[in-house]
Short mmCIF file of C-alpha atoms in Angstrom, two decimals:
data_model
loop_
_atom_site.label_atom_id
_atom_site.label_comp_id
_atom_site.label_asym_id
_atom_site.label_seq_id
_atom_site.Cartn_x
_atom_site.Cartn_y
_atom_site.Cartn_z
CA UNK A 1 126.42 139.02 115.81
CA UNK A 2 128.20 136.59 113.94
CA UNK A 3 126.74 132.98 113.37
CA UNK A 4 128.89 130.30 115.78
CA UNK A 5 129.07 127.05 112.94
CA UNK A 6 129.82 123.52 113.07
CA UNK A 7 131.12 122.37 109.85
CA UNK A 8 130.47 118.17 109.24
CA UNK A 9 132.52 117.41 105.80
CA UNK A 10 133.25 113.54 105.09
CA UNK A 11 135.78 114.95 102.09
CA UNK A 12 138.82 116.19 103.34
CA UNK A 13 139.86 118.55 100.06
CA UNK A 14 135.72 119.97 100.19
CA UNK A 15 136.31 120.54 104.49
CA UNK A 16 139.01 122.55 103.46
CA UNK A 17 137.30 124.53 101.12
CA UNK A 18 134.48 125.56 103.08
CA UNK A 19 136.04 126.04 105.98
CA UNK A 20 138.27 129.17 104.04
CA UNK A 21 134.81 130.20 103.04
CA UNK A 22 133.22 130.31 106.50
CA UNK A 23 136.58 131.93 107.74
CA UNK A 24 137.13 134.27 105.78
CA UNK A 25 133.32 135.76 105.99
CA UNK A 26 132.61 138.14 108.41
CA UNK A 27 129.32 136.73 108.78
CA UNK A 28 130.34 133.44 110.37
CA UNK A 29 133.03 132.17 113.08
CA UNK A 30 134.08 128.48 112.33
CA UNK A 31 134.02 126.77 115.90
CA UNK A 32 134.50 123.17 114.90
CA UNK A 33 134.94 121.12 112.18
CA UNK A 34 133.86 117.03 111.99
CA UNK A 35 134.20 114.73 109.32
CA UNK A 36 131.58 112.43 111.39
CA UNK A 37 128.24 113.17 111.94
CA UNK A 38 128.55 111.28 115.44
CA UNK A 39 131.27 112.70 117.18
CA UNK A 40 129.29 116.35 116.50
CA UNK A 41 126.66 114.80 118.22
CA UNK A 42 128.47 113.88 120.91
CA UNK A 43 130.78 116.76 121.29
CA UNK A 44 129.25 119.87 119.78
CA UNK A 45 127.45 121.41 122.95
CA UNK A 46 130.37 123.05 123.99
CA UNK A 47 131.02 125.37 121.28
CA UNK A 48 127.77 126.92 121.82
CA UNK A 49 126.55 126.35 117.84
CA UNK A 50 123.73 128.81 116.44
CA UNK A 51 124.39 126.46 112.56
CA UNK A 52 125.40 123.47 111.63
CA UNK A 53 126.19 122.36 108.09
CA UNK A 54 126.20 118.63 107.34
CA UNK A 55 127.18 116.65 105.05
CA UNK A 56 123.96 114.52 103.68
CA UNK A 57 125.74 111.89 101.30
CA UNK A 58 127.40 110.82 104.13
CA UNK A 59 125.97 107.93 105.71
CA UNK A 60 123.17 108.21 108.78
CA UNK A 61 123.49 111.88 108.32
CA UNK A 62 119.87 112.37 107.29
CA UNK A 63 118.69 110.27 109.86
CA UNK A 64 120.60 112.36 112.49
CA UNK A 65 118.95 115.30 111.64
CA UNK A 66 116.32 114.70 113.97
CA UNK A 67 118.91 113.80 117.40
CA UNK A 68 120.80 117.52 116.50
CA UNK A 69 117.08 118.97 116.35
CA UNK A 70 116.99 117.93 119.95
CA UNK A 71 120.09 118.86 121.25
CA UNK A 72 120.61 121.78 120.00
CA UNK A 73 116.75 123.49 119.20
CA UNK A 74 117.91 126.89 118.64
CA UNK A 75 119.93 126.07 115.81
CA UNK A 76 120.01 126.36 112.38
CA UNK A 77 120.54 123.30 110.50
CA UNK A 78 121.47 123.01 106.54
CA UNK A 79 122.41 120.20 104.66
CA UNK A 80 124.89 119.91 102.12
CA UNK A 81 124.88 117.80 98.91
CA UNK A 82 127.46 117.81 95.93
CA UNK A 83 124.24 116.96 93.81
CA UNK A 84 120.75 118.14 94.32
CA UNK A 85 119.13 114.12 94.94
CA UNK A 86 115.50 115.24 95.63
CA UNK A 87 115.08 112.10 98.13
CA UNK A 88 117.75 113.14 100.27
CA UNK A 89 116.09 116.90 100.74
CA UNK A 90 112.33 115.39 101.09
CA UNK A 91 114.14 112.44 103.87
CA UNK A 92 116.21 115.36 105.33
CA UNK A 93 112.64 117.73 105.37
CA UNK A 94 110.56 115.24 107.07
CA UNK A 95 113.66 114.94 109.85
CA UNK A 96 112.99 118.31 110.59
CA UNK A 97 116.18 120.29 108.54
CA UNK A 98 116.27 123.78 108.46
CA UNK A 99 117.56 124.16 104.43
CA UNK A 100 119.65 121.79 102.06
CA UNK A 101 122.15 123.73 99.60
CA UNK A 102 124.89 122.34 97.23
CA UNK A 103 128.70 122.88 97.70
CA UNK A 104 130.99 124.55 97.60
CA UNK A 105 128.68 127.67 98.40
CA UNK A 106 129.37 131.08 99.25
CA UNK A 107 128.32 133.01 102.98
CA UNK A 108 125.71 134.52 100.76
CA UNK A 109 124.24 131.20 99.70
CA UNK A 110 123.86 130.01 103.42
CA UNK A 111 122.11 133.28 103.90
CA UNK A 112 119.83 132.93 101.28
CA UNK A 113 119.14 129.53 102.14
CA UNK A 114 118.30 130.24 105.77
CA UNK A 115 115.62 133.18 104.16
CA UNK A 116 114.11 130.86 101.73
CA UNK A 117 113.42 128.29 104.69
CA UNK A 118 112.53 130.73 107.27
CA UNK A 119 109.86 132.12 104.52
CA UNK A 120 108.59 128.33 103.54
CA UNK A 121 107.17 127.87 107.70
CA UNK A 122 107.82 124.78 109.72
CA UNK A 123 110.77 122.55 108.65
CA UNK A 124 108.09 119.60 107.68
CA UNK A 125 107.21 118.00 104.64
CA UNK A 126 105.14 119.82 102.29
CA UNK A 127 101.68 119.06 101.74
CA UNK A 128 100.96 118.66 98.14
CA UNK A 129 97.28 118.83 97.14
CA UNK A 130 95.55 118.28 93.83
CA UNK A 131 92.57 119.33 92.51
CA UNK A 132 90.47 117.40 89.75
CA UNK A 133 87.15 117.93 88.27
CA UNK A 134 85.75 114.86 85.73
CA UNK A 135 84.00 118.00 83.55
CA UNK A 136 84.82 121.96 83.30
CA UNK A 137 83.01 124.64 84.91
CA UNK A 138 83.33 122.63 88.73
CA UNK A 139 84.50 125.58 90.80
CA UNK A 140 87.73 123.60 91.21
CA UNK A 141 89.97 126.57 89.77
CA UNK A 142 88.21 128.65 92.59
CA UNK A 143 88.21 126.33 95.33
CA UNK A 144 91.94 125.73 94.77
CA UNK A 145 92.60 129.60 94.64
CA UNK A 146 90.72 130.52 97.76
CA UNK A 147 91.87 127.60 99.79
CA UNK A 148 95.51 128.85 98.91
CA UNK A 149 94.75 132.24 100.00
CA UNK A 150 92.88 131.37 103.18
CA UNK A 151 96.24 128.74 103.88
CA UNK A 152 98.50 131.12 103.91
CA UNK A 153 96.45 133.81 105.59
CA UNK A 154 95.60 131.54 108.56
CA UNK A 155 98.93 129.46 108.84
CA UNK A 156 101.42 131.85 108.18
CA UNK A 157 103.42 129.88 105.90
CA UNK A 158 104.33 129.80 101.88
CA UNK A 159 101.85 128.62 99.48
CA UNK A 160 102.34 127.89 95.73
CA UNK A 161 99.81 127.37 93.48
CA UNK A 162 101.00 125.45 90.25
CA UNK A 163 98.75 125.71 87.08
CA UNK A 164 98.72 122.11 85.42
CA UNK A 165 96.16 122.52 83.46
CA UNK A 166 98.57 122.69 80.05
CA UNK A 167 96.45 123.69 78.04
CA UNK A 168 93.79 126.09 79.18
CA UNK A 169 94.95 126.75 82.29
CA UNK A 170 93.16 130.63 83.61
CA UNK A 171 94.76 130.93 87.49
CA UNK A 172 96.95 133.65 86.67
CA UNK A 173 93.60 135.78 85.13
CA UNK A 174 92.48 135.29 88.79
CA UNK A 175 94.89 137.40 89.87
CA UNK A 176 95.13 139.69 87.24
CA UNK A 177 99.21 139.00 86.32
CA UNK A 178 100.74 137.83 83.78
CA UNK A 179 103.91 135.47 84.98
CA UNK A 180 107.02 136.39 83.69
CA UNK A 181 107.71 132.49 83.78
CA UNK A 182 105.33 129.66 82.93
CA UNK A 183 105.48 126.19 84.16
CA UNK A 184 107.46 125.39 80.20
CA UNK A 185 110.30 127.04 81.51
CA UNK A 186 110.53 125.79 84.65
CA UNK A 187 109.90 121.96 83.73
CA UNK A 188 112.35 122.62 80.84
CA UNK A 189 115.32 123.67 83.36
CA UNK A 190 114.64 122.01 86.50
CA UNK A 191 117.68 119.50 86.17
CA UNK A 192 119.74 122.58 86.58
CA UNK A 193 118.12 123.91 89.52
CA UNK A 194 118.07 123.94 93.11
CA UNK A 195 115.03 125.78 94.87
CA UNK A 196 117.08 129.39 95.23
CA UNK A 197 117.21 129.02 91.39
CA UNK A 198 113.38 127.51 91.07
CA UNK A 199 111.84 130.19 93.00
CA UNK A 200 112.20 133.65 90.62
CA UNK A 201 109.49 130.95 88.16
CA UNK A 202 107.01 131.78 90.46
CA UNK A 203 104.87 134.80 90.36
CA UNK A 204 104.27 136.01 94.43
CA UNK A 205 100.81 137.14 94.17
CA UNK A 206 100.69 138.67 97.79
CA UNK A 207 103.65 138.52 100.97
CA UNK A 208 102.82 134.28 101.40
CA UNK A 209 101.37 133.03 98.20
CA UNK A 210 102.97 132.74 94.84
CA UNK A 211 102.22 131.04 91.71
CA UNK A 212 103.97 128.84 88.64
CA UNK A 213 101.58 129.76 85.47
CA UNK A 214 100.27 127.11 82.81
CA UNK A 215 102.16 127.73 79.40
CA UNK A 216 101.04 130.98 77.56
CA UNK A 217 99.59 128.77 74.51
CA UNK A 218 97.79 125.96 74.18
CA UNK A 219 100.59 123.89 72.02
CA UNK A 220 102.95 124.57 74.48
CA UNK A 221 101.78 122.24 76.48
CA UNK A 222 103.71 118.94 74.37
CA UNK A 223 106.83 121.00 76.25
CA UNK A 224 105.73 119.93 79.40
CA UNK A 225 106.98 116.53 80.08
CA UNK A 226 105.38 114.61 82.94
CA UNK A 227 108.62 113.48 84.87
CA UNK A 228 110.36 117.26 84.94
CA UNK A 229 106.58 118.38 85.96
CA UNK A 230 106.88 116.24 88.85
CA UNK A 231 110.45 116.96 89.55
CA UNK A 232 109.27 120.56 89.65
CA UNK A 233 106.24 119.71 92.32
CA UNK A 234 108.85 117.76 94.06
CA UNK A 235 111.94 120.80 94.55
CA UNK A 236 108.95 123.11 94.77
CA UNK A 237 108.46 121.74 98.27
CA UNK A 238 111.66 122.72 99.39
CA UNK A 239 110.25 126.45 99.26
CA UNK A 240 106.74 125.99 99.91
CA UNK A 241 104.53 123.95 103.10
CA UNK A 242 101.55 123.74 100.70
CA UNK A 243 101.41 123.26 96.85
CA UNK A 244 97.73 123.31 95.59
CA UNK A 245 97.78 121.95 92.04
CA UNK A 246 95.09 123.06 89.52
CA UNK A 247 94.97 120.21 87.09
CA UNK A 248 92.96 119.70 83.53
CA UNK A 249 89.42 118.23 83.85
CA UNK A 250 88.94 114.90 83.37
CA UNK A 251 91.70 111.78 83.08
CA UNK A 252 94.81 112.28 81.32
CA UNK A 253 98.75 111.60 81.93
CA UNK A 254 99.28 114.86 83.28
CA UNK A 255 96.30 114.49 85.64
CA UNK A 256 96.82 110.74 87.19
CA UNK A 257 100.63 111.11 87.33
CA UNK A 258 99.85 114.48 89.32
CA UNK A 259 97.06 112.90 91.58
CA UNK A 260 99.26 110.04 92.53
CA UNK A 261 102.19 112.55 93.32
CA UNK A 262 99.86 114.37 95.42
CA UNK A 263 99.13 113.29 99.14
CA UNK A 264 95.85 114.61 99.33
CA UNK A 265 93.11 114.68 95.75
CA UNK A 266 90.11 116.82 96.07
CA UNK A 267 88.20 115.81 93.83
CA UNK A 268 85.43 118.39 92.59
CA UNK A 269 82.31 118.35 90.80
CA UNK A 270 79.50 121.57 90.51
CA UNK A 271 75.63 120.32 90.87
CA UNK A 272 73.80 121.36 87.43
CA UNK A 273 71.98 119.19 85.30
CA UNK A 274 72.56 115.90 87.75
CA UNK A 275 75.06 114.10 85.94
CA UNK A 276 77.60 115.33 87.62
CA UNK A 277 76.90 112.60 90.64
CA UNK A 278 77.65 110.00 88.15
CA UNK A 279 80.70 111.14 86.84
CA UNK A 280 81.85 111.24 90.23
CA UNK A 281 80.80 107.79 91.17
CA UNK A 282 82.97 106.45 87.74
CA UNK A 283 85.80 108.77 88.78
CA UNK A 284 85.77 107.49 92.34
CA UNK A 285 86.82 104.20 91.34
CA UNK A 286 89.90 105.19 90.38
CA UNK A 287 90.71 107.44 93.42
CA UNK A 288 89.62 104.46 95.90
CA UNK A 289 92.41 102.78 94.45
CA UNK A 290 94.66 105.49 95.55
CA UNK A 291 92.92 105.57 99.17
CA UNK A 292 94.38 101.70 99.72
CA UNK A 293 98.00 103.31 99.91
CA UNK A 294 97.33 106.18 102.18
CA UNK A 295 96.36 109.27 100.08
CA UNK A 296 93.45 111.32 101.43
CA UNK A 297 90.65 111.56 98.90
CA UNK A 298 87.86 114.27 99.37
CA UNK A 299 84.68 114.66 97.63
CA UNK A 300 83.77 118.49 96.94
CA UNK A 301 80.45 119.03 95.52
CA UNK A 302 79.75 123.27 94.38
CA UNK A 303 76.64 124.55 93.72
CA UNK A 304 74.90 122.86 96.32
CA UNK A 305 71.21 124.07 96.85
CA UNK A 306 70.32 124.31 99.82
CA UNK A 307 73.85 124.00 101.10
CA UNK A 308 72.81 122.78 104.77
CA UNK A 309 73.22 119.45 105.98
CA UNK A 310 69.65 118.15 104.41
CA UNK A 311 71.25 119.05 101.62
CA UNK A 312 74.04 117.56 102.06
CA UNK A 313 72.44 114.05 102.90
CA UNK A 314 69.88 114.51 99.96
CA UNK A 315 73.25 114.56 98.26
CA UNK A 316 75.19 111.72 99.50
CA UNK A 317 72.22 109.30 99.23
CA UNK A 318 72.13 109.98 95.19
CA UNK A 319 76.05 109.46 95.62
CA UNK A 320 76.19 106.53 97.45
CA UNK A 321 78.81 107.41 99.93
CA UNK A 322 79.65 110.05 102.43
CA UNK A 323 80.68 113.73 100.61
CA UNK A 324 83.35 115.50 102.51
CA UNK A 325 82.36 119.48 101.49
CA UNK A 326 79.70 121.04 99.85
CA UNK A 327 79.92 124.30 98.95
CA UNK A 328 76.98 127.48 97.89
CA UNK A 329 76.52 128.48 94.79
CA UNK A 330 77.79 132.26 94.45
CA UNK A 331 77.77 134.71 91.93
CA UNK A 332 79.19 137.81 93.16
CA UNK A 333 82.17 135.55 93.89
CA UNK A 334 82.41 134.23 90.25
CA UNK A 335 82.64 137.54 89.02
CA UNK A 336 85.20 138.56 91.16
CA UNK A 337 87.33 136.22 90.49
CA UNK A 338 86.65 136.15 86.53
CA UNK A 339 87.85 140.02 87.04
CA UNK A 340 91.01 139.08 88.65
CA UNK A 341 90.22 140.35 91.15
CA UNK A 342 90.08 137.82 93.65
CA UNK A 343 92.82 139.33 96.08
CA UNK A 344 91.19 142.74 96.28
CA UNK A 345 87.65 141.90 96.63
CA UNK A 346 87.90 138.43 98.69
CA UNK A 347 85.08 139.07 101.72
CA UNK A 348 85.41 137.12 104.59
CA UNK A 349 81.67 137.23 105.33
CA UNK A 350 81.12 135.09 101.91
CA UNK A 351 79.28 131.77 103.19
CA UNK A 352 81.88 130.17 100.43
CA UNK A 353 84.47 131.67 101.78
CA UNK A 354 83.66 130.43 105.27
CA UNK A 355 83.22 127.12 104.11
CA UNK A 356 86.89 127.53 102.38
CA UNK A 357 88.35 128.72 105.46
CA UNK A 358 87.02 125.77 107.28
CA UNK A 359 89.01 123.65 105.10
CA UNK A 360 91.80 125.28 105.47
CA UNK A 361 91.85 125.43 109.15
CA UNK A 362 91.27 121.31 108.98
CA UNK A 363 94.17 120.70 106.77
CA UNK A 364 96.75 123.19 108.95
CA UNK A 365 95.47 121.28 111.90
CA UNK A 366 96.03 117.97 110.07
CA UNK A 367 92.45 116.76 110.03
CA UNK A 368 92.02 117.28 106.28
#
């Protein structure tokens, strides 16, 4: 069956153009053509559309997005953009857009655009999360890995997890793979991409979760500059409904610039030698700050013993404030995932992994 499409094209020479494309595919039957996002609205029900391409630069397209959404909720909508402006596809996401792709395209790129879409779940904004310890050895790493796996296992929909630490960085040993791409490259090119072309610099570690490697040596990481980094978080949403960053411990460029960039910051310390409570109180301040303009900051505490809720308020009275998770100490989970071997061997019946999947299920039903 082919697709019935509505072309929208303010330029009259690029409406020309892709209408010979859509015409002469045998994919696609052209059914109407606007150069006004308005009078598509008004008069596209009776051609019966299954896609519409529209023309984002043109003005109160993106805000349309949601009004075609209504009328016509069994269609595919795509924007269009001569440029790839990341603002546009985030302000055209959060309207509820099916895909954005540049033009002129072929019938092959609006058919790879409609898989990568379909793949990434619900046409909403991503959810980016970070994850920052103040010292090593937090459980962070883990807690980010599990949480991705348990995401996409109970939502259904694409995860990415992006190694940021630059410089030590161990989430593909996890897994047991070595990336053919690391986050260098990607950073690097990303102001020639659009997310068909971002994707293949992800690993896919299983059918919903794939991952963007730190850089293969530590001196790569002076490659990675902070602004493409973010660039790459930002087009990375295009593909993916959650992005779980691992970052480096402690405070650095790469860390702040990530943690305001992110909507939600867990921040993650593991109970030891008892110092670890007042690292988080000094790192706290900081976050707080971020809390003021709307980002969601969590306290995760690992290692917690006994991990019940006496525990938990023994805890938050040395912390001085409420703790959002804590989390048991477990060693035959260490190991596993120290083996790579943390998609294999992942039990369900772990009380960390329980407590993982609880987070999970918060953050897919937007309590987290």
């Amino acid at each position: 069956m082919k697709y019935r499409v509505i072309l929208i094209e303010n330029d009259e020479n690029m409406l020309l153009k892709l209408s010979n494309v859509l015409k002469s595919s045998k994919s696609f039957n052209l059914v109407a053509t606007y150069q006004d996002v308005k009078a598509a609205l008004g008069q596209g029900s009776m051609f019966r559309p299954d896609l519409f391409l529209i023309d984002l630069e043109q003005s109160d397209a993106v805000k349309s997005i949601s009004r075609f959404t209504v009328i016509f909720p069994r269609a595919n909508i795509l924007g269009t953009m001569t440029h790839w402006d990341a603002d546009i596809a985030d302000q055209a996401l959060a309207e509820g857009i099916h895909g954005c792709l540049l033009k002129p395209f072929s019938d092959t790129d609006i058919f790879t655009t409609i898989q990568l879409y379909n793949q990434r779940g619900e046409p909403k904004p991503s959810r980016v999360m970070s994850f920052f310890s103040p010292k090593g050895r937090s459980g962070r790493t883990t807690l980010a890995s599990i949480l991705a796996i348990e995401l996409a296992k109970k939502s259904g929909e694409s995860v990415a997890l992006i190694d940021a630490d630059l410089q030590f960085g161990d989430l593909p040993m996890f897994f047991d793979v070595n990336p053919r791409h690391t986050i260098v490259e990607a950073s690097h090119d990303i102001n020639l991409l659009t997310p068909e072309g971002l994707l293949p610099y992800f690993q896919q570690l299983n059918e919903k979760v794939w991952l963007l490697g730190s850089p293969l040596r530590p001196e790569y990481a002076e490659l990675v500059e902070i602004e493409s980094l973010e660039k790459v978080i930002r087009m990375a949403g295009q593909l993916f409904r959650y992005i779980l960053i691992d970052l480096p411990s402690g405070f650095n460029p790469v860390s702040v610039a990530i943690c305001e960039q992110a909507d939600t910051n867990f921040l993650v310390a593991m109970i030891n030698s008892g110092q670890e409570i007042e690292h988080m109180k000094r790192s706290m301040r900081l976050f707080e700050t971020w809390e003021q303009y709307g980002k969601k900051v969590y306290t995760v505490f690992t290692r917690v013993s006994p991990c019940n809720e006496e525990g938990k308020t023994n805890l938050e009275q040395l912390f001085g404030r409420s703790i959002s998770e804590i989390l048991p100490n477990e060693y035959t989970l260490s190991n596993i995932a120290a083996s790579g071997r943390l998609l294999k061997d992942l039990s369900n019946d772990s009380p960390f992994v329980e407590s993982v999947t609880s987070i999970a299920h918060n953050i897919i039903q937007e309590k987290r």
